[in-house]
């Protein structure tokens, strides 16, 4: 029923920008907590950005001032705008939707999209 698909990754030079997208089907993003994670080779998965169902946002210290999470309720899309990219931002980026109703937890993930920052 639920399917999340990330897109927008690619190769970019240091200082460049990318906009990642997460398209949802069988899910209404506006009632979920939305998170972007990333995982680089040899490193643990890292939470980089969060948006609550109420629209509040939070960011990892490593991306504050450079990344922006947003949600388009009409298109049912979630975005991660990534500016001033650095080589250490290279990773696979994942979209995650999380919701709890009483004791039941709904936790959905996309397949990931590769971001490579290199000259």
Short mmCIF file of C-alpha atoms in Angstrom, two decimals:
data_model
loop_
_atom_site.label_atom_id
_atom_site.label_comp_id
_atom_site.label_asym_id
_atom_site.label_seq_id
_atom_site.Cartn_x
_atom_site.Cartn_y
_atom_site.Cartn_z
CA UNK A 1 0.00 0.00 0.00
CA UNK A 2 2.80 2.44 0.93
CA UNK A 3 5.65 3.33 -1.43
CA UNK A 4 8.28 6.05 -0.99
CA UNK A 5 10.63 6.93 -3.87
CA UNK A 6 13.60 9.30 -3.57
CA UNK A 7 15.09 11.10 -6.56
CA UNK A 8 17.37 14.03 -7.38
CA UNK A 9 20.73 12.64 -6.36
CA UNK A 10 23.82 12.81 -8.53
CA UNK A 11 27.37 14.10 -8.86
CA UNK A 12 28.04 17.70 -7.87
CA UNK A 13 31.16 19.78 -7.23
CA UNK A 14 31.96 21.14 -3.76
CA UNK A 15 29.94 24.30 -3.14
CA UNK A 16 27.17 23.18 -5.46
CA UNK A 17 23.51 22.43 -4.74
CA UNK A 18 21.05 19.58 -5.15
CA UNK A 19 17.36 19.19 -4.38
CA UNK A 20 16.25 15.74 -3.30
CA UNK A 21 12.61 14.70 -3.67
CA UNK A 22 10.56 12.02 -1.95
CA UNK A 23 7.29 11.00 -3.59
CA UNK A 24 4.72 9.14 -1.53
CA UNK A 25 1.90 6.83 -2.53
CA UNK A 26 -0.54 5.20 -0.14
CA UNK A 27 0.53 7.73 2.50
CA UNK A 28 -0.36 11.31 3.39
CA UNK A 29 2.86 13.05 4.40
CA UNK A 30 1.07 15.84 6.26
CA UNK A 31 0.12 13.49 9.12
CA UNK A 32 3.59 11.92 9.46
CA UNK A 33 6.89 12.95 10.94
CA UNK A 34 9.23 13.12 7.93
CA UNK A 35 12.97 12.53 8.24
CA UNK A 36 15.94 12.50 5.89
CA UNK A 37 18.80 10.16 6.77
CA UNK A 38 22.10 9.54 5.06
CA UNK A 39 24.67 6.77 5.18
CA UNK A 40 28.20 6.97 3.83
CA UNK A 41 30.42 3.93 3.21
CA UNK A 42 31.95 2.71 6.47
CA UNK A 43 29.83 5.07 8.59
CA UNK A 44 26.66 4.68 10.63
CA UNK A 45 23.35 6.01 9.37
CA UNK A 46 22.92 9.67 10.32
CA UNK A 47 19.73 11.67 10.82
CA UNK A 48 20.16 14.96 8.94
CA UNK A 49 16.71 16.64 8.95
CA UNK A 50 13.27 16.25 10.52
CA UNK A 51 9.86 17.82 9.90
CA UNK A 52 6.94 17.09 12.24
CA UNK A 53 3.33 16.80 11.13
CA UNK A 54 2.90 20.31 12.51
CA UNK A 55 5.69 21.69 10.30
CA UNK A 56 8.46 22.12 12.88
CA UNK A 57 11.97 21.37 11.60
CA UNK A 58 15.25 20.22 13.11
CA UNK A 59 18.69 19.63 11.60
CA UNK A 60 21.92 17.89 12.43
CA UNK A 61 24.68 20.31 13.42
CA UNK A 62 26.71 19.23 10.40
CA UNK A 63 24.08 20.52 7.94
CA UNK A 64 22.53 23.50 9.77
CA UNK A 65 22.45 26.57 7.57
CA UNK A 66 23.04 24.51 4.42
CA UNK A 67 20.12 22.03 4.20
CA UNK A 68 16.37 22.75 4.26
CA UNK A 69 13.58 20.18 4.60
CA UNK A 70 10.16 21.08 3.20
CA UNK A 71 6.79 19.51 2.37
CA UNK A 72 4.29 20.17 -0.41
CA UNK A 73 0.91 18.93 0.79
CA UNK A 74 -0.79 19.49 -2.57
CA UNK A 75 1.70 17.32 -4.46
CA UNK A 76 2.26 15.03 -1.44
CA UNK A 77 6.03 15.48 -1.83
CA UNK A 78 8.90 16.00 0.59
CA UNK A 79 12.12 17.78 -0.36
CA UNK A 80 15.63 18.28 0.94
CA UNK A 81 17.35 21.35 -0.48
CA UNK A 82 21.12 20.92 -0.13
CA UNK A 83 23.33 23.99 -0.60
CA UNK A 84 27.07 24.57 -0.28
CA UNK A 85 27.70 20.86 -0.53
CA UNK A 86 30.90 19.41 0.89
CA UNK A 87 32.72 16.14 0.11
CA UNK A 88 31.71 14.84 3.55
CA UNK A 89 28.05 15.10 2.45
CA UNK A 90 28.64 12.19 0.06
CA UNK A 91 26.21 9.41 1.03
CA UNK A 92 23.05 7.57 0.12
CA UNK A 93 20.12 9.70 1.29
CA UNK A 94 16.89 8.10 2.52
CA UNK A 95 13.39 9.48 3.09
CA UNK A 96 11.54 8.17 6.16
CA UNK A 97 7.93 8.64 7.29
CA UNK A 98 7.01 7.85 10.89
CA UNK A 99 3.66 7.88 12.68
CA UNK A 100 2.41 6.51 15.98
CA UNK A 101 -1.27 5.85 16.72
CA UNK A 102 -1.57 4.76 20.33
CA UNK A 103 0.79 1.76 20.54
CA UNK A 104 0.96 1.09 16.77
CA UNK A 105 3.98 2.49 14.91
CA UNK A 106 4.06 3.05 11.14
CA UNK A 107 7.62 3.39 9.82
CA UNK A 108 8.20 3.62 6.05
CA UNK A 109 11.42 4.02 4.05
CA UNK A 110 12.38 4.79 0.47
CA UNK A 111 15.09 3.01 -1.52
CA UNK A 112 17.63 5.83 -1.26
CA UNK A 113 19.36 8.13 -3.75
CA UNK A 114 23.13 8.58 -4.14
CA UNK A 115 24.70 11.99 -3.61
CA UNK A 116 28.38 12.36 -4.53
CA UNK A 117 30.25 15.61 -3.89
CA UNK A 118 33.61 15.61 -5.64
CA UNK A 119 35.79 17.69 -7.93
#
